Amino acid sequence: MSPRAGLTTGAVVDLALKIVDQAGPDALTLAKVAERAKVAAPSLYKHVKNLADLRRLIDLRVVQEMAETLTQAATGREGADAVRAVADAYRDYLRRHPHRTGALTTAPDESDTELSKATHAVAEVVFAVLRPYGFDHAQAVHATRCLRAAVHGFAGLEASGGFGRPEDVDQSFEVLKTMLVQGLTTYSEQEKK
């Protein structure tokens, strides 16, 4: 194999994500990425330091994609409609990419400014969605954590086949969204007292 003209860091991440999407994060190796890129494995070191660096770049890409996905879903909506749209978008992303759930679960090392910035961008979308509820900063953080835990938890369970009962899973998600909207409204009213 010889170096491939035009191979970039972004292209390496694209190839790695294809492996993750097809076989899960544990299947990712530099050798597999090199094989897909049709290059010798050492050629990858021009684009990534090592496997840990590649995994970090994957996390960054996934978090950036999620921020964009949620932004698009929330644009032009507010209140309950925005909460439902963001929940749907988050779930839909993980339904399309079930092996990417891990990239969205760990808070980045604060010294990793690029990944921290991307993670904060996701939170900022949710903070904006929650603004009409009148939360102060701490309340918005609590509400965001709860919203994330509920939707990510549901999507993660769904992706791993965790819902075995015959009742319609889509209907269950509609119930979850209703509970979230009602819960946010109740939390907002209680905090204003």
C-alpha positions as MATLAB code, in Angstrom:
seq = 'MSPRAGLTTGAVVDLALKIVDQAGPDALTLAKVAERAKVAAPSLYKHVKNLADLRRLIDLRVVQEMAETLTQAATGREGADAVRAVADAYRDYLRRHPHRTGALTTAPDESDTELSKATHAVAEVVFAVLRPYGFDHAQAVHATRCLRAAVHGFAGLEASGGFGRPEDVDQSFEVLKTMLVQGLTTYSEQEKK';
ca = [
       0.000    0.000    0.000;
       1.138    3.512   -0.673;
       0.067    6.873    0.726;
      -3.260    7.933   -0.705;
      -3.428   11.374   -2.203;
      -6.095   13.515   -0.645;
      -6.347   11.622    2.643;
      -7.191   14.159    5.338;
      -7.922   14.029    9.044;
     -11.602   14.516    8.249;
     -11.543   11.609    5.813;
      -9.878    9.412    8.443;
     -12.649   10.317   10.908;
     -15.273    9.553    8.238;
     -13.792    6.085    7.696;
     -13.550    5.465   11.443;
     -17.180    6.482   11.940;
     -18.236    3.990    9.260;
     -16.523    1.239   11.240;
     -18.156    2.394   14.480;
     -21.573    2.669   12.821;
     -21.319   -0.816   11.331;
     -19.680   -2.772   14.140;
     -19.598   -0.615   17.265;
     -16.835    1.382   18.962;
     -14.978   -1.691   20.194;
     -14.377   -2.763   16.588;
     -12.407    0.397   15.795;
      -8.680   -0.094   15.188;
      -6.139    1.928   13.259;
      -5.425   -1.147   11.143;
      -9.078   -1.301   10.046;
      -9.123    2.391    9.221;
      -5.888    2.045    7.238;
      -7.341   -0.904    5.337;
     -10.425    1.121    4.392;
      -8.256    4.073    3.418;
      -6.083    1.752    1.332;
      -2.933    2.982    3.038;
      -0.316    1.467    5.303;
      -1.195    1.983    8.967;
       1.797    4.314    9.595;
       0.338    6.703    7.000;
      -2.501    7.446    9.421;
      -0.058    9.034   11.862;
       0.105   12.050    9.559;
      -3.548   12.645   10.507;
      -4.037   11.201   14.014;
      -1.598   10.655   16.875;
      -2.974    7.281   17.917;
      -6.239    5.409   18.478;
      -7.102    7.537   21.527;
      -6.710   10.685   19.420;
      -8.937    9.188   16.718;
     -11.593    8.347   19.327;
     -11.435   11.932   20.588;
     -11.911   13.221   17.039;
     -14.904   10.899   16.654;
     -16.387   12.231   19.902;
     -15.833   15.777   18.669;
     -17.545   15.060   15.342;
     -20.522   13.369   17.031;
     -20.984   16.178   19.554;
     -20.735   18.787   16.793;
     -23.282   16.885   14.709;
     -25.612   16.666   17.706;
     -25.314   20.412   18.339;
     -26.224   21.088   14.705;
     -29.061   18.544   14.788;
     -30.585   20.086   17.912;
     -30.130   23.627   16.604;
     -31.997   22.775   13.419;
     -34.768   21.083   15.406;
     -35.202   24.021   17.784;
     -35.043   26.803   15.210;
     -38.385   28.591   14.906;
     -39.922   26.749   17.852;
     -40.404   27.598   21.501;
     -41.753   26.152   24.704;
     -43.274   22.692   24.624;
     -42.975   22.492   20.846;
     -39.228   23.144   21.038;
     -38.747   20.604   23.855;
     -40.560   17.951   21.823;
     -38.612   18.800   18.654;
     -35.264   18.612   20.436;
     -36.210   15.290   22.043;
     -37.268   13.900   18.665;
     -34.065   15.097   16.997;
     -31.848   13.598   19.703;
     -33.647   10.265   19.511;
     -33.644   10.244   15.705;
     -29.884   10.878   15.631;
     -29.217    7.928   17.920;
     -31.671    5.742   16.009;
     -29.634    6.418   12.862;
     -26.332    5.985   14.725;
     -26.929    3.704   17.741;
     -23.224    2.971   18.225;
     -22.486    6.650   18.820;
     -24.232    6.876   22.192;
     -20.955    6.672   24.115;
     -19.612    9.784   22.417;
     -22.424   11.765   24.036;
     -22.165   10.489   27.596;
     -18.838   11.653   28.995;
     -18.084   15.221   29.981;
     -14.876   16.279   28.255;
     -11.687   17.160   30.071;
     -11.907   20.947   30.485;
      -8.371   21.237   29.111;
      -9.730   19.968   25.778;
     -11.111   23.332   24.745;
     -12.344   22.179   21.332;
     -14.419   19.290   22.685;
     -15.561   21.372   25.668;
     -16.754   24.110   23.307;
     -18.719   21.568   21.236;
     -20.276   20.049   24.359;
     -21.248   23.489   25.632;
     -22.849   24.220   22.251;
     -25.212   21.264   22.789;
     -26.090   22.532   26.261;
     -26.631   26.073   24.954;
     -29.252   24.821   22.494;
     -31.148   23.204   25.338;
     -30.726   26.280   27.554;
     -32.253   28.372   24.759;
     -35.151   25.929   24.436;
     -35.760   26.160   28.186;
     -35.539   29.979   28.366;
     -39.337   30.489   28.098;
     -39.746   28.498   31.322;
     -38.014   31.331   33.200;
     -35.290   29.256   34.852;
     -32.251   30.887   36.371;
     -28.869   29.385   35.391;
     -28.788   26.668   38.064;
     -32.383   25.652   37.376;
     -31.651   25.491   33.640;
     -28.680   23.213   34.329;
     -30.860   20.893   36.439;
     -33.611   20.840   33.820;
     -31.095   20.236   31.007;
     -29.553   17.314   32.880;
     -32.972   15.762   33.419;
     -34.015   16.269   29.807;
     -30.735   14.787   28.566;
     -30.889   11.830   30.954;
     -34.444   10.990   29.954;
     -34.003   11.280   26.192;
     -30.497    9.791   26.016;
     -31.524    7.007   28.368;
     -34.577    6.184   26.278;
     -32.618    6.283   23.012;
     -29.801    4.210   24.489;
     -32.190    1.555   25.756;
     -33.951    1.526   22.411;
     -30.653    1.195   20.514;
     -29.577   -1.761   22.637;
     -32.912   -3.563   22.281;
     -33.876   -2.801   25.863;
     -37.608   -2.501   25.169;
     -38.880   -6.042   24.776;
     -42.549   -5.620   25.531;
     -44.990   -5.525   22.611;
     -46.399   -2.044   23.302;
     -45.441    0.541   20.692;
     -42.085    2.170   21.482;
     -42.985    5.312   19.534;
     -46.040    5.730   21.749;
     -43.823    5.309   24.812;
     -41.622    8.116   23.519;
     -44.681   10.337   23.066;
     -45.554    9.634   26.719;
     -41.996   10.530   27.735;
     -42.174   13.854   25.893;
     -45.510   14.664   27.526;
     -44.058   13.848   30.937;
     -41.017   16.020   30.234;
     -43.083   19.016   29.140;
     -45.440   18.668   32.109;
     -42.486   18.180   34.446;
     -40.700   21.262   33.147;
     -43.862   23.325   33.546;
     -44.400   22.068   37.104;
     -40.732   22.624   38.017;
     -40.886   26.153   36.628;
     -44.067   26.970   38.578;
     -42.655   25.554   41.817;
     -39.393   27.470   41.485;
     -41.253   30.755   41.004;
     -43.032   30.419   44.378;
];
